[in-house]
Amino acid sequence: MTRTVIAQGTFDILHPGHVHYLEEAATMGDELVVIVARKANVDHKEAPICPATQRRDVVGALEAVDEAMLGHEEDIFVPIETIDPDVIALGHDQHLDDEAIETELERRGIDCEVRRASGREPTDEEELLSTRLIIDRILERRG
Amino acid sequence: MTRTVIAQGTFDILHPGHVHYLEEAATMGDELVVIVARKANVDHKEAPICPATQRRDVVGALEAVDEAMLGHEEDIFVPIETIDPDVIALGHDQHLDDEAIETELERRGIDCEVRRASGREPTDEEELLSTRLIIDRILERRG
């Protein structure tokens, strides 16, 4: 029996925090599917810079990732229903309500565990571990 | 006999053009080692935004890459001498003189082939296939 894990995010500018999250998510099962948010699904922060297909292709090239796919335009639970995962791994800093997700999964009859990944311990004080920090550094140096 | 390929670059903000280059380089042998340029080695374009160790860690997480390491501060041929590769794969748009590299390899007694990878065919007109284009888009939207 293959144990499938779903991870999800925007992955606008890839950094080692993303890599840590996905590598940890991969250890929670046998197969890791990543759902990459479409621009329409990103409402809690500014619109991503890179197109959705580009973000999907870069994430899909990571060793930890078996498959990367775009999310559903309106209902983010649709691919989860289709994949029927054993685990949903959330990033340590993702603004999502774990309990609300569990309730919705139950309502839809999806029997899976919701887990939070840990954050990456910075190995270097210079590390820019969020897309926001990378963009701020670009604006500071080149703006 | 393991056929070792070296690829190299700055890899400041990872995009599908990098992924294409490294996946093609990987097909040129059995093992792909990527040398990530230190800031001091980047003199033909603006200094990278992300620290060298961060760029190395993200590139090293790609499926196509067996090992990613930082380049030498002063002499970019030092890791090439140590690794003694069978192939050096250059990116399609890298500003490097293939013949000058071949001459220097010969002078140092490194017997290896210098090949150019192809460019990625954009799959979507929205794709941002260079760090420069991604930075320009950030400055345009957020600056």
Tab-separated table of C-alpha atoms in Angstrom:
chain	number	residue	atom	x	y	z
A	1	MET	CA	0.000	0.000	0.000
A	2	THR	CA	1.465	3.326	-1.073
A	3	ARG	CA	1.116	6.033	1.534
A	4	THR	CA	0.456	9.315	-0.280
A	5	VAL	CA	1.305	12.701	1.166
A	6	ILE	CA	0.041	16.027	-0.140
A	7	ALA	CA	1.927	19.271	0.414
A	8	GLN	CA	0.829	22.602	-0.940
A	9	GLY	CA	1.914	26.198	-1.364
A	10	THR	CA	2.633	29.054	-3.750
A	11	PHE	CA	6.388	28.421	-4.205
A	12	ASP	CA	6.915	31.735	-5.975
A	13	ILE	CA	10.693	31.989	-5.506
A	14	LEU	CA	12.147	28.707	-4.354
A	15	HIS	CA	14.293	28.833	-1.189
A	16	PRO	CA	15.719	26.287	1.280
A	17	GLY	CA	12.661	26.693	3.547
A	18	HIS	CA	10.513	25.241	0.755
A	19	VAL	CA	13.029	22.445	0.225
A	20	HIS	CA	13.011	21.616	3.946
A	21	TYR	CA	9.203	21.547	4.030
A	22	LEU	CA	8.923	19.269	1.001
A	23	GLU	CA	11.728	16.944	2.097
A	24	GLU	CA	10.092	16.572	5.499
A	25	ALA	CA	6.661	16.039	3.909
A	26	ALA	CA	8.180	13.292	1.721
A	27	THR	CA	9.311	11.401	4.817
A	28	MET	CA	5.685	11.221	6.033
A	29	GLY	CA	4.810	8.657	3.334
A	30	ASP	CA	5.961	6.917	0.162
A	31	GLU	CA	4.834	9.357	-2.490
A	32	LEU	CA	4.663	13.152	-2.354
A	33	VAL	CA	2.220	15.112	-4.502
A	34	VAL	CA	2.504	18.895	-4.345
A	35	ILE	CA	-0.427	21.142	-5.143
A	36	VAL	CA	0.778	24.517	-6.389
A	37	ALA	CA	-1.652	27.365	-5.748
A	38	ARG	CA	-2.993	29.245	-8.744
A	39	LYS	CA	-2.872	33.021	-8.597
A	40	ALA	CA	-6.653	33.081	-7.955
A	41	ASN	CA	-6.147	30.985	-4.788
A	42	VAL	CA	-3.559	33.343	-3.269
A	43	ASP	CA	-5.632	35.819	-1.309
A	44	HIS	CA	-3.732	36.180	1.969
A	45	LYS	CA	-0.622	37.746	0.394
A	46	GLU	CA	0.406	39.585	-2.777
A	47	ALA	CA	-0.049	37.863	-6.146
A	48	PRO	CA	2.870	35.639	-7.125
A	49	ILE	CA	5.496	37.001	-9.548
A	50	CYS	CA	6.041	33.781	-11.503
A	51	PRO	CA	3.293	32.114	-13.544
A	52	ALA	CA	1.637	29.057	-12.022
A	53	THR	CA	2.996	26.618	-14.627
A	54	GLN	CA	6.537	27.892	-14.005
A	55	ARG	CA	6.166	27.460	-10.233
A	56	ARG	CA	4.783	23.954	-10.793
A	57	ASP	CA	7.648	22.985	-13.110
A	58	VAL	CA	10.361	24.135	-10.704
A	59	VAL	CA	8.787	22.393	-7.686
A	60	GLY	CA	8.234	19.254	-9.772
A	61	ALA	CA	11.983	19.102	-10.518
A	62	LEU	CA	12.875	18.621	-6.840
A	63	GLU	CA	14.072	15.197	-5.818
A	64	ALA	CA	11.595	15.005	-2.899
A	65	VAL	CA	8.606	15.599	-5.179
A	66	ASP	CA	6.954	12.797	-7.137
A	67	GLU	CA	4.343	14.955	-8.798
A	68	ALA	CA	3.484	18.652	-8.819
A	69	MET	CA	0.116	19.868	-10.078
A	70	LEU	CA	-1.855	23.094	-10.154
A	71	GLY	CA	-4.682	23.562	-7.681
A	72	HIS	CA	-8.335	23.986	-8.563
A	73	GLU	CA	-9.443	27.522	-9.411
A	74	GLU	CA	-12.361	27.648	-6.985
A	75	ASP	CA	-12.409	24.675	-4.664
A	76	ILE	CA	-9.018	23.804	-3.167
A	77	PHE	CA	-10.378	20.484	-1.853
A	78	VAL	CA	-11.087	19.071	-5.325
A	79	PRO	CA	-7.556	17.685	-5.989
A	80	ILE	CA	-7.445	16.372	-2.413
A	81	GLU	CA	-10.688	14.452	-3.025
A	82	THR	CA	-9.239	13.038	-6.257
A	83	ILE	CA	-5.892	12.026	-4.775
A	84	ASP	CA	-7.385	10.755	-1.489
A	85	PRO	CA	-4.103	11.133	0.431
A	86	ASP	CA	-3.078	9.514	3.709
A	87	VAL	CA	-1.443	12.690	5.003
A	88	ILE	CA	-1.714	16.418	4.317
A	89	ALA	CA	1.495	18.136	5.383
A	90	LEU	CA	1.193	21.848	6.097
A	91	GLY	CA	4.171	24.186	6.165
A	92	HIS	CA	5.209	25.475	9.579
A	93	ASP	CA	4.242	29.069	8.767
A	94	GLN	CA	1.252	28.508	6.479
A	95	HIS	CA	-1.761	30.600	7.428
A	96	LEU	CA	-4.221	27.750	7.533
A	97	ASP	CA	-6.506	26.587	10.266
A	98	ASP	CA	-5.664	22.916	10.862
A	99	GLU	CA	-8.974	22.242	12.606
A	100	ALA	CA	-11.069	23.844	9.869
A	101	ILE	CA	-9.237	21.672	7.329
A	102	GLU	CA	-9.859	18.541	9.389
A	103	THR	CA	-13.555	19.389	9.679
A	104	GLU	CA	-13.873	19.922	5.917
A	105	LEU	CA	-12.008	16.682	5.148
A	106	GLU	CA	-14.363	14.806	7.442
A	107	ARG	CA	-17.416	16.432	5.852
A	108	ARG	CA	-16.226	15.225	2.459
A	109	GLY	CA	-15.394	11.741	3.739
A	110	ILE	CA	-11.631	12.042	3.192
A	111	ASP	CA	-9.876	10.019	5.858
A	112	CYS	CA	-6.457	11.596	6.235
A	113	GLU	CA	-4.142	12.954	8.853
A	114	VAL	CA	-3.219	16.669	8.920
A	115	ARG	CA	0.362	17.314	10.039
A	116	ARG	CA	2.561	20.390	10.334
A	117	ALA	CA	6.131	20.275	9.059
A	118	SER	CA	8.853	21.899	11.136
A	119	GLY	CA	10.613	25.074	10.039
A	120	ARG	CA	14.143	24.984	8.680
A	121	GLU	CA	16.827	25.964	11.143
A	122	PRO	CA	18.821	28.654	9.324
A	123	THR	CA	22.344	27.387	8.683
A	124	ASP	CA	23.615	30.875	8.017
A	125	GLU	CA	22.345	34.247	9.198
A	126	GLU	CA	22.369	35.485	5.621
A	127	GLU	CA	19.725	32.960	4.494
A	128	LEU	CA	16.537	34.413	2.995
A	129	LEU	CA	13.928	31.845	4.002
A	130	SER	CA	10.807	33.365	2.459
A	131	THR	CA	9.774	34.737	-0.920
A	132	ARG	CA	8.907	37.975	0.904
A	133	LEU	CA	12.460	38.363	2.267
A	134	ILE	CA	13.954	37.694	-1.179
A	135	ILE	CA	11.674	40.295	-2.783
A	136	ASP	CA	12.487	42.834	-0.037
A	137	ARG	CA	16.211	42.278	-0.629
A	138	ILE	CA	15.712	42.795	-4.384
A	139	LEU	CA	13.816	46.052	-3.815
A	140	GLU	CA	16.474	47.228	-1.351
A	141	ARG	CA	19.411	46.490	-3.652
A	142	ARG	CA	17.992	47.129	-7.092
A	143	GLY	CA	14.872	49.243	-6.581
B	1	MET	CA	33.248	3.587	-15.135
B	2	THR	CA	31.153	6.511	-13.952
B	3	ARG	CA	30.952	9.318	-16.453
B	4	THR	CA	30.963	12.599	-14.509
B	5	VAL	CA	29.455	15.803	-15.831
B	6	ILE	CA	30.046	19.259	-14.397
B	7	ALA	CA	27.560	22.094	-14.843
B	8	GLN	CA	27.987	25.527	-13.354
B	9	GLY	CA	26.208	28.819	-12.813
B	10	THR	CA	24.966	31.391	-10.327
B	11	PHE	CA	21.391	30.014	-9.904
B	12	ASP	CA	20.237	33.084	-8.019
B	13	ILE	CA	16.485	32.616	-8.495
B	14	LEU	CA	15.693	29.154	-9.775
B	15	HIS	CA	13.565	28.978	-12.942
B	16	PRO	CA	12.644	26.298	-15.508
B	17	GLY	CA	15.554	27.384	-17.742
B	18	HIS	CA	17.969	26.268	-15.005
B	19	VAL	CA	16.046	23.017	-14.584
B	20	HIS	CA	16.223	22.347	-18.336
B	21	TYR	CA	19.971	23.034	-18.406
B	22	LEU	CA	20.701	20.742	-15.465
B	23	GLU	CA	18.393	17.944	-16.652
B	24	GLU	CA	20.067	18.018	-20.067
B	25	ALA	CA	23.543	18.128	-18.480
B	26	ALA	CA	22.601	15.060	-16.393
B	27	THR	CA	21.847	13.095	-19.573
B	28	MET	CA	25.434	13.673	-20.769
B	29	GLY	CA	26.800	11.230	-18.165
B	30	ASP	CA	26.026	9.191	-15.072
B	31	GLU	CA	26.663	11.703	-12.323
B	32	LEU	CA	26.086	15.463	-12.310
B	33	VAL	CA	28.106	17.774	-10.098
B	34	VAL	CA	27.082	21.438	-10.106
B	35	ILE	CA	29.525	24.185	-9.213
B	36	VAL	CA	27.685	27.199	-7.846
B	37	ALA	CA	29.501	30.506	-8.369
B	38	ARG	CA	30.444	32.500	-5.301
B	39	LYS	CA	29.595	36.177	-5.308
B	40	ALA	CA	33.275	36.998	-5.938
B	41	ASN	CA	33.178	34.965	-9.175
B	42	VAL	CA	30.183	36.814	-10.624
B	43	ASP	CA	31.716	39.717	-12.473
B	44	HIS	CA	29.781	39.816	-15.740
B	45	LYS	CA	26.433	40.703	-14.134
B	46	GLU	CA	25.065	42.171	-10.897
B	47	ALA	CA	25.862	40.458	-7.599
B	48	PRO	CA	23.434	37.659	-6.707
B	49	ILE	CA	20.612	38.393	-4.257
B	50	CYS	CA	20.715	35.065	-2.415
B	51	PRO	CA	23.745	33.899	-0.429
B	52	ALA	CA	25.965	31.281	-2.058
B	53	THR	CA	25.118	28.527	0.443
B	54	GLN	CA	21.385	29.116	-0.141
B	55	ARG	CA	21.834	28.897	-3.919
B	56	ARG	CA	23.878	25.710	-3.496
B	57	ASP	CA	21.263	24.100	-1.221
B	58	VAL	CA	18.367	24.794	-3.593
B	59	VAL	CA	20.248	23.498	-6.667
B	60	GLY	CA	21.405	20.459	-4.683
B	61	ALA	CA	17.760	19.543	-3.967
B	62	LEU	CA	16.970	19.044	-7.665
B	63	GLU	CA	16.462	15.487	-8.831
B	64	ALA	CA	18.920	15.898	-11.733
B	65	VAL	CA	21.746	16.981	-9.423
B	66	ASP	CA	23.921	14.474	-7.553
B	67	GLU	CA	26.063	17.059	-5.803
B	68	ALA	CA	26.193	20.844	-5.648
B	69	MET	CA	29.261	22.654	-4.331
B	70	LEU	CA	30.559	26.194	-4.132
B	71	GLY	CA	33.225	27.299	-6.568
B	72	HIS	CA	36.732	28.394	-5.664
B	73	GLU	CA	37.124	32.054	-4.686
B	74	GLU	CA	39.940	32.833	-7.107
B	75	ASP	CA	40.568	29.996	-9.523
B	76	ILE	CA	37.415	28.548	-11.054
B	77	PHE	CA	39.385	25.607	-12.484
B	78	VAL	CA	40.371	24.225	-9.063
B	79	PRO	CA	37.195	22.149	-8.467
B	80	ILE	CA	37.325	20.980	-12.078
B	81	GLU	CA	40.885	19.707	-11.530
B	82	THR	CA	39.746	17.922	-8.352
B	83	ILE	CA	36.666	16.334	-9.901
B	84	ASP	CA	38.364	15.502	-13.221
B	85	PRO	CA	35.065	15.289	-15.139
B	86	ASP	CA	34.362	13.630	-18.481
B	87	VAL	CA	32.132	16.468	-19.666
B	88	ILE	CA	31.680	20.145	-18.835
B	89	ALA	CA	28.187	21.246	-19.861
B	90	LEU	CA	27.751	24.971	-20.420
B	91	GLY	CA	24.372	26.676	-20.419
B	92	HIS	CA	23.089	27.862	-23.791
B	93	ASP	CA	23.352	31.541	-22.834
B	94	GLN	CA	26.389	31.498	-20.564
B	95	HIS	CA	28.935	34.161	-21.436
B	96	LEU	CA	31.904	31.856	-21.628
B	97	ASP	CA	34.375	31.258	-24.392
B	98	ASP	CA	34.252	27.519	-25.117
B	99	GLU	CA	37.621	27.571	-26.873
B	100	ALA	CA	39.362	29.452	-24.068
B	101	ILE	CA	38.012	26.870	-21.601
B	102	GLU	CA	39.222	23.995	-23.782
B	103	THR	CA	42.679	25.559	-24.021
B	104	GLU	CA	42.904	26.007	-20.253
B	105	LEU	CA	41.709	22.443	-19.605
B	106	GLU	CA	44.369	21.137	-21.958
B	107	ARG	CA	47.063	23.285	-20.311
B	108	ARG	CA	46.130	21.728	-16.958
B	109	GLY	CA	46.000	18.210	-18.361
B	110	ILE	CA	42.254	17.750	-17.819
B	111	ASP	CA	40.919	15.527	-20.567
B	112	CYS	CA	37.259	16.423	-20.908
B	113	GLU	CA	34.713	17.405	-23.480
B	114	VAL	CA	33.087	20.865	-23.413
B	115	ARG	CA	29.441	20.818	-24.521
B	116	ARG	CA	26.686	23.412	-24.709
B	117	ALA	CA	23.208	22.551	-23.457
B	118	SER	CA	20.218	23.710	-25.487
B	119	GLY	CA	17.870	26.427	-24.286
B	120	ARG	CA	14.431	25.594	-22.945
B	121	GLU	CA	11.593	26.119	-25.378
B	122	PRO	CA	9.118	28.304	-23.465
B	123	THR	CA	5.929	26.353	-22.904
B	124	ASP	CA	4.000	29.484	-22.098
B	125	GLU	CA	4.570	33.081	-23.148
B	126	GLU	CA	4.312	34.159	-19.524
B	127	GLU	CA	7.405	32.172	-18.487
B	128	LEU	CA	10.247	34.162	-16.931
B	129	LEU	CA	13.309	32.201	-18.020
B	130	SER	CA	16.078	34.250	-16.400
B	131	THR	CA	16.833	35.666	-12.971
B	132	ARG	CA	17.033	39.085	-14.669
B	133	LEU	CA	13.470	38.802	-16.024
B	134	ILE	CA	12.142	37.727	-12.616
B	135	ILE	CA	13.868	40.669	-10.915
B	136	ASP	CA	12.573	43.093	-13.565
B	137	ARG	CA	9.050	41.782	-13.004
B	138	ILE	CA	9.417	42.263	-9.234
B	139	LEU	CA	10.647	45.842	-9.677
B	140	GLU	CA	7.817	46.560	-12.107
B	141	ARG	CA	5.073	45.178	-9.842
B	142	ARG	CA	6.342	45.961	-6.377
B	143	GLY	CA	8.989	48.679	-6.786
